[in-house]
């Protein structure tokens, strides 16, 4: 099989067979239009008149490898002061673009960082109740009003106060200038680092959002910027690897399922997933990222619409089977994928910087919280109960004549169209239940269907693939998993608890899917341990 390889700035992109053909064709068009140089120069007209206003204030990421260096002295000062005070446990409270990149950075550099990007009461309780005496909390929100992060901040402030600790000694804020969080931080004396407002959340890996929590955890973030700078120096060239990656992402006709396989850097697939899904999944089109455990993952079957991308700092397992192979250091990977996604947006004819459908679920959640009586949410009566699992559906016809959980799962996988996908969304405890049955649901369902199966933790996927689910092609089928909360936690200063917020988010997104005619079921675990065990047994009983 023929292959093309483009290498520069420590980054290598290798394209094989039809992927190479597609990239060459797209590169001709991009070269004729001068896209490489124009994007490197932050030309906001690249995506058409309808996107120009948004793009004009969203291209700051292009030169972050240099502009973010101005933040380094301040970041070092804060990090050194916290370590000198004995605060060596770092908790990051943030969602989506505010959490995914730092999680990857810390994991890839061997640093300890507790990422709190959930509203699960059990997980939040554990984050607050562990080693509070040596904990510093980074409260990270671009808008300054993210409901999950605001709730985390309130809970930690209460915990610090109850323990006789001044929150001003323990809270570090990262936000945009002029946000409500910036104002609150100033009032309360919190250490604050302001981010570049001309960078969207999912493009913010190399801004203060990625650098501050990583540096507090002990990462040499200047080295990360150096890696990005090597790639940045090549971006105006017509033969740069990031342009080749963007050309194949946006120009590989019919291959709209981008399967991401790679074990290092740890978590990079989840970061790419948000970047690509939220940037391209709109106006009924887009690229669906499917993060798998590896090219040898159980149930993974390449299809005619599947683009297999293997990534890694070095040649990764399965590299010889990839349509596209991307290798290079983490800082370079961040910048290259951002640049490639912007290029893919041009080829797909969409605005890669907006997220028009994300707000739907947020609005539904707010309405549910405001209208519920006595804290009771309208969950509706289950259509079926099998042991510890309740089954709800957006349309009862989706279940057919199913009488048990195995039949429900069989009906679910059989409802996925030939060009579609199945998305699993688990509103559970990622730490406690992520290493058990919940983590095997994707591979278990993938073994039952040749169609791609994605997996997302709620509510964090709402800041990622949630845009694609509602704005992308109408060919998805959805399985939501919720669970009973045994130890709830109030959100200080709010008329709801974490359990109520989490369920409202699940119901809000379920409603948004139903309103758009997306087939969805909700599996509610009356007992999480027993319910997950029953779900596992049911998966084993389904006939392919």
Coordinates of C-alpha atoms in Angstrom, one line a residue:
X1 CA 0.0 0.0 0.0
X2 CA 1.4 3.4 -1.0
X3 CA 2.0 6.0 1.7
X4 CA 2.7 9.7 2.0
X5 CA 4.7 11.1 4.9
X6 CA 4.9 14.8 5.8
X7 CA 7.3 15.7 8.6
X8 CA 8.3 19.0 10.2
X9 CA 8.7 20.5 13.6
X10 CA 9.0 17.2 15.3
X11 CA 5.6 16.1 14.0
X12 CA 5.1 13.3 11.4
X13 CA 1.8 12.6 9.6
X14 CA 1.7 9.4 7.5
X15 CA -1.2 8.7 5.2
X16 CA -1.8 5.4 3.5
X17 CA -3.8 4.3 0.5
X18 CA -7.1 6.1 -0.1
X19 CA -6.3 8.5 2.8
X20 CA -3.2 9.6 1.0
X21 CA -5.1 10.0 -2.2
X22 CA -7.8 12.1 -0.4
X23 CA -5.2 14.3 1.3
X24 CA -3.3 15.0 -2.0
X25 CA -6.5 16.1 -3.7
X26 CA -7.6 18.3 -0.8
X27 CA -4.1 19.8 -0.5
X28 CA -4.2 20.9 -4.1
X29 CA -7.3 23.0 -3.3
X30 CA -5.9 24.3 -0.1
X31 CA -2.7 25.3 -1.8
X32 CA -4.5 27.1 -4.6
X33 CA -6.4 29.1 -1.9
X34 CA -3.3 29.8 0.1
X35 CA -4.9 28.4 3.2
X36 CA -1.7 27.5 5.1
X37 CA -0.3 31.0 5.1
X38 CA -3.7 32.6 5.6
X39 CA -4.5 30.5 8.7
X40 CA -1.0 31.1 10.1
X41 CA -1.8 34.8 9.7
X42 CA -5.1 34.4 11.4
X43 CA -7.3 35.3 8.4
X44 CA -10.9 35.2 9.7
X45 CA -12.4 35.1 6.2
X46 CA -11.3 31.4 5.6
X47 CA -14.7 30.0 6.6
X48 CA -17.0 32.3 4.7
X49 CA -19.0 35.4 5.6
X50 CA -21.3 33.7 8.1
X51 CA -18.4 32.6 10.2
X52 CA -16.2 35.6 10.0
X53 CA -17.4 37.5 13.0
X54 CA -16.9 34.4 15.3
X55 CA -13.6 33.5 13.7
X56 CA -12.2 37.1 14.2
X57 CA -12.3 36.6 17.9
X58 CA -11.3 32.9 18.0
X59 CA -7.9 32.6 16.3
X60 CA -5.7 33.5 19.2
X61 CA -4.6 29.8 19.5
X62 CA -2.5 30.1 16.4
X63 CA 0.4 31.9 18.2
X64 CA -0.1 30.6 21.7
X65 CA 3.3 28.9 21.7
X66 CA 4.8 32.4 22.0
X67 CA 2.1 34.5 23.5
X68 CA 1.5 32.2 26.5
X69 CA 5.1 32.6 27.6
X70 CA 4.1 35.9 29.1
X71 CA 2.1 34.0 31.7
X72 CA 5.0 31.8 32.8
X73 CA 6.5 34.0 35.5
X74 CA 3.1 34.5 37.2
X75 CA 2.3 30.8 36.9
X76 CA 5.7 29.8 38.4
X77 CA 5.2 32.3 41.3
X78 CA 1.8 30.8 42.2
X79 CA 3.0 27.2 41.9
X80 CA 6.1 27.7 44.0
X81 CA 4.1 29.5 46.7
X82 CA 1.6 26.7 46.9
X83 CA 4.2 24.0 47.1
X84 CA 6.1 26.0 49.8
X85 CA 2.9 26.0 51.8
X86 CA 2.7 22.2 51.6
X87 CA -0.1 22.2 49.1
X88 CA 0.9 19.3 46.9
X89 CA -2.6 17.8 46.0
X90 CA -4.0 19.7 43.1
X91 CA -7.7 19.4 42.2
X92 CA -8.9 20.9 38.9
X93 CA -12.6 21.9 38.8
X94 CA -13.4 22.5 35.2
X95 CA -15.4 21.1 32.2
X96 CA -14.6 20.3 28.6
X97 CA -11.8 22.5 27.3
X98 CA -11.0 23.6 30.9
X99 CA -10.2 20.0 32.0
X100 CA -9.4 17.7 29.2
X101 CA -6.1 19.2 28.2
X102 CA -4.6 19.5 31.7
X103 CA -5.6 16.0 32.4
X104 CA -3.7 14.8 29.3
X105 CA -0.7 17.0 30.2
X106 CA -0.4 15.8 33.7
X107 CA -0.9 12.1 32.8
X108 CA 1.7 12.3 30.0
X109 CA 4.3 14.0 32.3
X110 CA 3.7 11.7 35.2
X111 CA 2.2 14.4 37.4
X112 CA -0.7 13.9 39.9
X113 CA -3.8 15.9 39.1
X114 CA -7.3 15.2 40.4
X115 CA -9.7 16.2 37.6
X116 CA -13.2 17.0 38.8
X117 CA -15.4 17.3 35.7
X118 CA -18.6 15.7 37.0
X119 CA -21.7 16.4 39.1
X120 CA -21.8 12.9 40.5
X121 CA -22.3 13.4 44.3
X122 CA -20.1 10.3 45.2
X123 CA -17.2 11.5 43.1
X124 CA -17.4 15.1 44.3
X125 CA -17.6 14.0 47.9
X126 CA -14.5 11.9 47.5
X127 CA -12.6 14.8 45.9
X128 CA -13.5 17.1 48.8
X129 CA -13.1 14.5 51.6
X130 CA -9.5 13.4 50.6
X131 CA -6.5 15.2 52.1
X132 CA -8.2 18.6 52.3
X133 CA -5.3 19.9 54.4
X134 CA -2.9 19.7 51.5
X135 CA -5.3 20.5 48.7
X136 CA -5.3 23.5 46.3
X137 CA -8.2 23.8 44.0
X138 CA -8.0 25.3 40.5
X139 CA -11.4 26.7 39.5
X140 CA -11.4 27.0 35.8
X141 CA -14.2 28.4 33.6
X142 CA -13.9 30.5 30.5
X143 CA -17.4 32.0 30.8
X144 CA -17.2 32.2 34.5
X145 CA -20.7 30.8 34.8
X146 CA -20.3 27.0 34.1
X147 CA -22.9 25.4 36.4
X148 CA -20.7 22.3 37.2
X149 CA -17.6 24.4 38.1
X150 CA -19.6 26.9 40.0
X151 CA -21.1 24.1 42.1
X152 CA -17.6 22.6 42.7
X153 CA -16.3 26.0 43.8
X154 CA -19.2 26.4 46.3
X155 CA -18.7 22.9 47.7
X156 CA -14.9 23.4 48.2
X157 CA -15.4 26.8 49.7
X158 CA -17.8 25.4 52.3
X159 CA -15.5 22.5 53.0
X160 CA -12.5 24.8 53.5
X161 CA -14.5 27.1 55.7
X162 CA -15.8 24.2 57.8
X163 CA -12.2 23.0 58.3
X164 CA -11.1 26.4 59.5
X165 CA -9.2 27.1 56.3
X166 CA -9.4 30.4 54.5
X167 CA -10.5 29.6 50.9
X168 CA -8.3 32.5 49.7
X169 CA -5.3 30.4 50.6
X170 CA -6.5 27.4 48.6
X171 CA -8.4 28.6 45.5
X172 CA -6.7 29.5 42.2
X173 CA -9.0 30.9 39.5
X174 CA -8.5 30.7 35.7
X175 CA -11.0 32.5 33.6
X176 CA -11.5 35.1 30.9
X177 CA -11.1 38.9 31.6
X178 CA -14.4 40.4 32.7
X179 CA -16.2 37.2 33.5
X180 CA -18.4 36.9 36.6
X181 CA -15.8 34.5 38.1
X182 CA -13.1 37.1 37.6
X183 CA -15.1 39.6 39.5
X184 CA -15.8 37.1 42.4
X185 CA -12.2 36.1 42.6
X186 CA -11.1 39.7 42.9
X187 CA -13.6 40.3 45.7
X188 CA -12.5 37.2 47.6
X189 CA -8.8 37.6 47.1
X190 CA -8.2 34.5 45.1
X191 CA -5.1 34.1 43.0
X192 CA -6.2 34.6 39.4
X193 CA -4.7 34.0 36.0
X194 CA -6.6 35.5 33.1
X195 CA -6.7 33.6 29.8
X196 CA -6.7 34.9 26.2
X197 CA -10.3 35.8 25.4
X198 CA -9.6 35.2 21.7
X199 CA -9.3 31.5 22.2
X200 CA -12.3 29.2 22.4
X201 CA -12.5 26.6 25.1
X202 CA -11.7 23.5 23.0
X203 CA -8.7 25.3 21.5
X204 CA -7.3 26.4 24.9
X205 CA -4.8 23.6 25.7
X206 CA -1.8 26.0 25.5
X207 CA -3.5 28.9 27.3
X208 CA -3.8 29.5 31.1
X209 CA -6.5 26.8 31.1
X210 CA -4.0 24.1 30.2
X211 CA -0.9 25.6 31.8
X212 CA -1.9 26.7 35.3
X213 CA -3.2 23.4 36.7
X214 CA -0.4 21.5 35.0
X215 CA 2.3 23.7 36.4
X216 CA 0.7 23.5 39.9
X217 CA 0.9 19.7 39.5
X218 CA 4.6 20.0 38.8
X219 CA 4.8 19.9 35.0
X220 CA 7.4 21.9 33.1
X221 CA 4.9 23.8 30.9
X222 CA 7.6 25.8 29.2
X223 CA 8.8 22.6 27.6
X224 CA 5.2 22.0 26.3
X225 CA 5.3 25.5 24.7
X226 CA 8.7 24.7 23.1
X227 CA 7.2 21.5 21.5
X228 CA 4.3 23.6 20.1
X229 CA 6.7 26.3 18.9
X230 CA 8.5 23.8 16.7
X231 CA 5.3 23.0 14.9
X232 CA 4.1 26.7 14.8
X233 CA 7.2 27.6 12.8
X234 CA 6.0 25.3 10.0
X235 CA 2.3 26.3 9.8
X236 CA 2.6 28.8 6.9
X237 CA 4.2 26.2 4.7
X238 CA 2.1 24.3 2.1
X239 CA 3.7 21.0 3.0
X240 CA 3.4 21.1 6.8
X241 CA 2.1 18.0 8.6
X242 CA -0.8 19.8 10.3
X243 CA -2.1 20.9 6.9
X244 CA -1.9 17.3 5.6
X245 CA -3.8 16.1 8.7
X246 CA -6.5 18.7 8.1
X247 CA -6.7 17.8 4.4
X248 CA -7.4 14.2 5.1
X249 CA -9.8 14.9 8.0
X250 CA -11.9 17.2 5.8
X251 CA -11.3 15.6 2.4
X252 CA -11.6 11.9 3.0
X253 CA -15.0 11.7 1.4
X254 CA -17.5 9.3 3.0
X255 CA -15.2 8.5 5.9
X256 CA -17.0 10.5 8.5
X257 CA -16.3 8.2 11.5
X258 CA -12.8 9.1 12.8
X259 CA -11.7 6.2 15.0
X260 CA -8.9 7.3 17.4
X261 CA -6.5 4.7 18.7
X262 CA -3.5 5.4 20.8
X263 CA -2.3 4.6 24.3
X264 CA 0.0 7.6 24.7
X265 CA -0.2 10.4 25.5
X266 CA -2.8 9.1 28.0
X267 CA -6.2 10.7 27.4
X268 CA -5.2 12.5 24.2
X269 CA -8.0 10.7 22.3
X270 CA -10.6 12.2 24.6
X271 CA -9.2 15.7 24.0
X272 CA -9.2 15.2 20.3
X273 CA -12.7 13.9 20.5
X274 CA -14.0 17.1 22.0
X275 CA -12.1 19.3 19.6
X276 CA -13.2 17.4 16.4
X277 CA -16.8 16.6 17.5
X278 CA -17.7 20.1 18.8
X279 CA -16.0 21.9 16.0
X280 CA -17.4 19.9 13.1
X281 CA -20.7 18.4 14.3
X282 CA -23.3 20.9 13.1
X283 CA -25.6 21.8 10.3
X284 CA -26.3 18.1 9.8
X285 CA -22.7 17.2 9.0
X286 CA -19.5 16.6 10.8
X287 CA -16.8 14.1 11.8
X288 CA -17.7 11.6 14.6
X289 CA -14.6 10.8 16.7
X290 CA -14.8 7.2 18.1
X291 CA -12.2 6.7 20.9
X292 CA -11.2 3.0 21.2
X293 CA -8.9 1.2 23.5
X294 CA -6.7 0.2 20.6
X295 CA -6.9 -1.2 17.1
X296 CA -7.2 -4.6 18.8
X297 CA -10.1 -3.4 21.0
X298 CA -12.9 -6.0 21.4
X299 CA -15.6 -5.4 18.8
X300 CA -13.7 -2.8 16.8
X301 CA -14.5 -3.4 13.1
X302 CA -13.3 -0.9 10.5
X303 CA -16.1 0.0 8.1
X304 CA -16.4 1.7 4.7
X305 CA -17.1 5.0 6.4
X306 CA -14.4 4.6 9.0
X307 CA -11.1 6.6 9.1
X308 CA -8.7 4.9 11.4
X309 CA -6.2 7.4 13.0
X310 CA -3.5 6.1 15.2
X311 CA -1.7 8.7 17.3
X312 CA 1.2 8.7 19.7
X313 CA 4.4 10.4 20.8
X314 CA 6.2 7.6 19.0
X315 CA 5.0 4.8 16.6
X316 CA 2.0 3.4 18.4
X317 CA 0.6 -0.2 18.5
X318 CA -1.4 -0.7 15.3
X319 CA 0.5 2.0 13.4
X320 CA 0.9 -0.3 10.4
X321 CA -2.9 -0.7 10.1
X322 CA -3.8 3.0 10.3
X323 CA -5.2 5.1 7.4
X324 CA -3.5 8.0 9.1
X325 CA -0.6 8.0 11.7
X326 CA 0.2 11.1 13.7
X327 CA 3.4 11.0 15.8
X328 CA 5.1 13.7 17.8
X329 CA 5.4 15.3 21.2
X330 CA 2.3 16.4 23.1
X331 CA 2.7 20.2 22.6
X332 CA 3.1 19.7 18.9
X333 CA 0.1 17.4 18.8
X334 CA -2.1 20.0 20.5
X335 CA -1.3 22.7 18.0
X336 CA -1.4 20.4 15.0
X337 CA -4.8 19.0 15.8
X338 CA -6.2 22.5 16.4
X339 CA -4.9 23.7 13.1
X340 CA -6.1 20.5 11.3
X341 CA -9.6 20.8 12.7
X342 CA -9.8 24.4 11.5
X343 CA -8.7 23.3 8.1
X344 CA -11.2 20.4 8.1
X345 CA -13.9 22.9 8.9
X346 CA -13.1 24.9 5.8
X347 CA -13.2 21.8 3.6
X348 CA -16.5 20.7 5.2
X349 CA -18.1 24.1 4.8
X350 CA -18.8 24.7 8.5
X351 CA -17.7 27.2 11.2
X352 CA -15.3 25.3 13.4
X353 CA -15.5 27.8 16.2
X354 CA -19.2 27.9 17.2
X355 CA -21.2 25.3 19.1
X356 CA -24.9 26.2 18.3
X357 CA -26.5 23.1 19.9
X358 CA -24.7 22.9 23.2
X359 CA -27.0 25.4 24.8
X360 CA -30.1 23.3 24.3
X361 CA -29.3 20.8 27.1
X362 CA -28.2 23.6 29.4
X363 CA -31.5 25.4 28.9
X364 CA -33.4 22.2 29.5
X365 CA -31.5 21.5 32.7
X366 CA -32.1 25.0 34.0
X367 CA -35.8 24.7 33.3
X368 CA -36.1 21.4 35.0
X369 CA -34.3 22.7 38.1
X370 CA -36.5 25.8 38.3
X371 CA -39.8 24.0 37.7
X372 CA -39.4 20.8 39.8
X373 CA -41.6 20.7 42.9
X374 CA -40.0 19.8 46.2
X375 CA -36.8 18.7 44.4
X376 CA -38.7 16.0 42.5
X377 CA -37.8 15.7 38.8
X378 CA -40.1 14.4 36.1
X379 CA -38.4 11.1 35.5
X380 CA -41.6 9.4 34.2
X381 CA -42.7 5.8 34.7
X382 CA -40.3 3.1 33.4
X383 CA -41.5 1.1 30.4
X384 CA -39.8 -2.0 31.8
X385 CA -38.0 -3.0 35.1
X386 CA -35.5 -5.9 35.1
X387 CA -34.0 -6.4 38.5
X388 CA -32.1 -3.3 39.5
X389 CA -32.5 -1.6 36.1
X390 CA -35.3 0.6 35.0
X391 CA -35.8 1.2 31.2
X392 CA -37.1 4.4 29.8
X393 CA -37.3 5.3 26.1
X394 CA -37.9 8.4 24.0
X395 CA -40.3 6.3 21.9
X396 CA -41.8 3.1 23.3
X397 CA -41.6 1.6 19.8
X398 CA -37.9 1.6 20.1
X399 CA -38.1 -1.3 22.5
X400 CA -40.4 -3.4 20.4
X401 CA -41.8 -6.3 22.4
X402 CA -38.8 -6.5 24.7
X403 CA -39.5 -8.2 28.0
X404 CA -36.1 -8.1 29.6
X405 CA -32.8 -6.1 29.6
X406 CA -31.1 -8.4 27.1
X407 CA -34.0 -7.9 24.6
X408 CA -33.8 -4.1 25.2
X409 CA -30.1 -4.1 24.3
X410 CA -30.8 -6.3 21.3
X411 CA -33.5 -3.9 20.1
X412 CA -31.1 -1.0 20.7
X413 CA -28.2 -2.3 18.5
X414 CA -30.6 -3.4 15.8
X415 CA -32.0 0.1 15.5
X416 CA -28.6 1.6 14.5
X417 CA -28.8 2.5 10.8
X418 CA -26.2 1.3 8.3
X419 CA -24.5 4.7 8.2
X420 CA -25.1 5.4 11.9
X421 CA -23.5 5.0 15.3
X422 CA -24.4 4.1 18.9
X423 CA -23.5 6.5 21.7
X424 CA -23.4 5.4 25.4
X425 CA -23.6 8.2 28.0
X426 CA -22.9 7.3 31.6
X427 CA -23.9 9.7 34.4
X428 CA -22.0 7.7 37.0
X429 CA -18.9 7.9 39.2
X430 CA -15.9 7.8 36.8
X431 CA -13.4 6.9 39.5
X432 CA -15.4 4.2 41.4
X433 CA -17.3 2.7 38.5
X434 CA -15.1 3.6 35.5
X435 CA -12.7 0.7 36.2
X436 CA -15.5 -1.8 36.5
X437 CA -18.6 -2.8 34.5
X438 CA -19.2 0.7 33.2
X439 CA -15.9 0.8 31.3
X440 CA -16.7 -2.4 29.4
X441 CA -20.1 -1.2 28.2
X442 CA -18.7 0.3 25.0
X443 CA -16.7 -2.7 24.0
X444 CA -19.6 -5.0 25.0
X445 CA -22.0 -3.2 22.8
X446 CA -19.4 -2.8 20.0
X447 CA -19.1 -6.6 19.9
X448 CA -22.8 -6.7 19.0
X449 CA -22.9 -4.3 16.1
X450 CA -20.6 -3.5 13.1
X451 CA -21.4 0.2 13.6
X452 CA -19.2 2.5 15.7
X453 CA -20.0 2.8 19.4
X454 CA -18.9 5.8 21.4
X455 CA -18.7 6.2 25.2
X456 CA -18.9 9.4 27.2
X457 CA -19.1 10.3 30.9
X458 CA -21.9 12.6 31.8
X459 CA -22.1 15.5 32.1
X460 CA -18.6 16.1 30.6
X461 CA -19.6 14.7 27.2
X462 CA -22.1 17.6 27.0
X463 CA -19.1 19.9 26.5
X464 CA -17.8 17.6 23.8
X465 CA -19.7 15.1 21.7
X466 CA -23.0 16.6 22.9
X467 CA -22.8 19.1 20.1
X468 CA -22.4 16.4 17.5
X469 CA -25.2 14.3 18.9
X470 CA -27.7 17.1 18.3
X471 CA -26.1 19.1 15.5
X472 CA -24.5 16.4 13.4
X473 CA -26.1 13.8 11.1
X474 CA -29.4 12.4 12.4
X475 CA -28.1 8.8 12.4
X476 CA -27.2 8.3 16.0
X477 CA -28.9 6.0 18.6
X478 CA -28.4 6.8 22.2
X479 CA -28.1 4.9 25.5
X480 CA -28.1 6.9 28.7
X481 CA -27.1 5.3 32.0
X482 CA -28.1 7.0 35.2
X483 CA -27.8 5.7 38.8
X484 CA -29.3 6.1 42.2
X485 CA -27.3 8.3 44.6
X486 CA -26.8 6.9 48.1
X487 CA -24.9 9.9 49.6
X488 CA -26.0 13.1 48.2
X489 CA -24.3 16.5 48.7
X490 CA -25.9 19.9 48.7
X491 CA -24.6 22.7 46.5
X492 CA -24.1 25.6 49.0
X493 CA -26.2 28.6 48.1
X494 CA -28.3 26.8 45.6
X495 CA -31.7 25.2 45.9
X496 CA -30.5 21.9 44.6
X497 CA -28.0 19.1 45.4
X498 CA -25.4 17.5 43.2
X499 CA -27.7 14.4 42.7
X500 CA -30.5 16.6 41.6
X501 CA -28.3 18.6 39.2
X502 CA -26.8 15.4 37.7
X503 CA -30.2 13.9 37.1
X504 CA -31.5 17.2 35.7
X505 CA -28.6 17.3 33.2
X506 CA -29.3 13.7 32.1
X507 CA -33.0 14.4 31.7
X508 CA -32.3 17.7 30.0
X509 CA -30.1 16.1 27.4
X510 CA -32.5 13.2 27.0
X511 CA -35.2 15.7 26.2
X512 CA -33.1 17.6 23.7
X513 CA -32.4 14.3 21.9
X514 CA -36.1 13.4 21.9
X515 CA -37.2 16.8 20.7
X516 CA -34.9 16.2 17.7
X517 CA -36.3 12.8 17.0
X518 CA -33.1 11.0 18.1
X519 CA -33.9 7.5 19.4
X520 CA -32.8 7.2 23.0
X521 CA -33.2 4.9 26.0
X522 CA -32.3 5.6 29.6
X523 CA -31.2 2.8 31.8
X524 CA -31.6 3.8 35.4
X525 CA -29.7 1.7 38.0
X526 CA -31.7 1.5 41.2
X527 CA -28.6 0.0 42.7
X528 CA -25.4 0.9 40.9
X529 CA -23.4 -2.2 41.7
X530 CA -26.2 -4.7 41.1
X531 CA -27.4 -2.7 38.0
X532 CA -24.0 -2.8 36.3
X533 CA -23.7 -6.5 37.0
X534 CA -27.1 -7.1 35.5
X535 CA -26.2 -4.9 32.5
X536 CA -23.0 -7.0 32.0
X537 CA -24.9 -10.2 32.1
X538 CA -27.5 -8.9 29.7
X539 CA -24.8 -7.9 27.2
X540 CA -23.5 -11.5 27.4
X541 CA -27.0 -12.8 26.7
X542 CA -27.7 -10.8 23.6
X543 CA -27.6 -12.7 20.3
X544 CA -25.5 -10.7 17.7

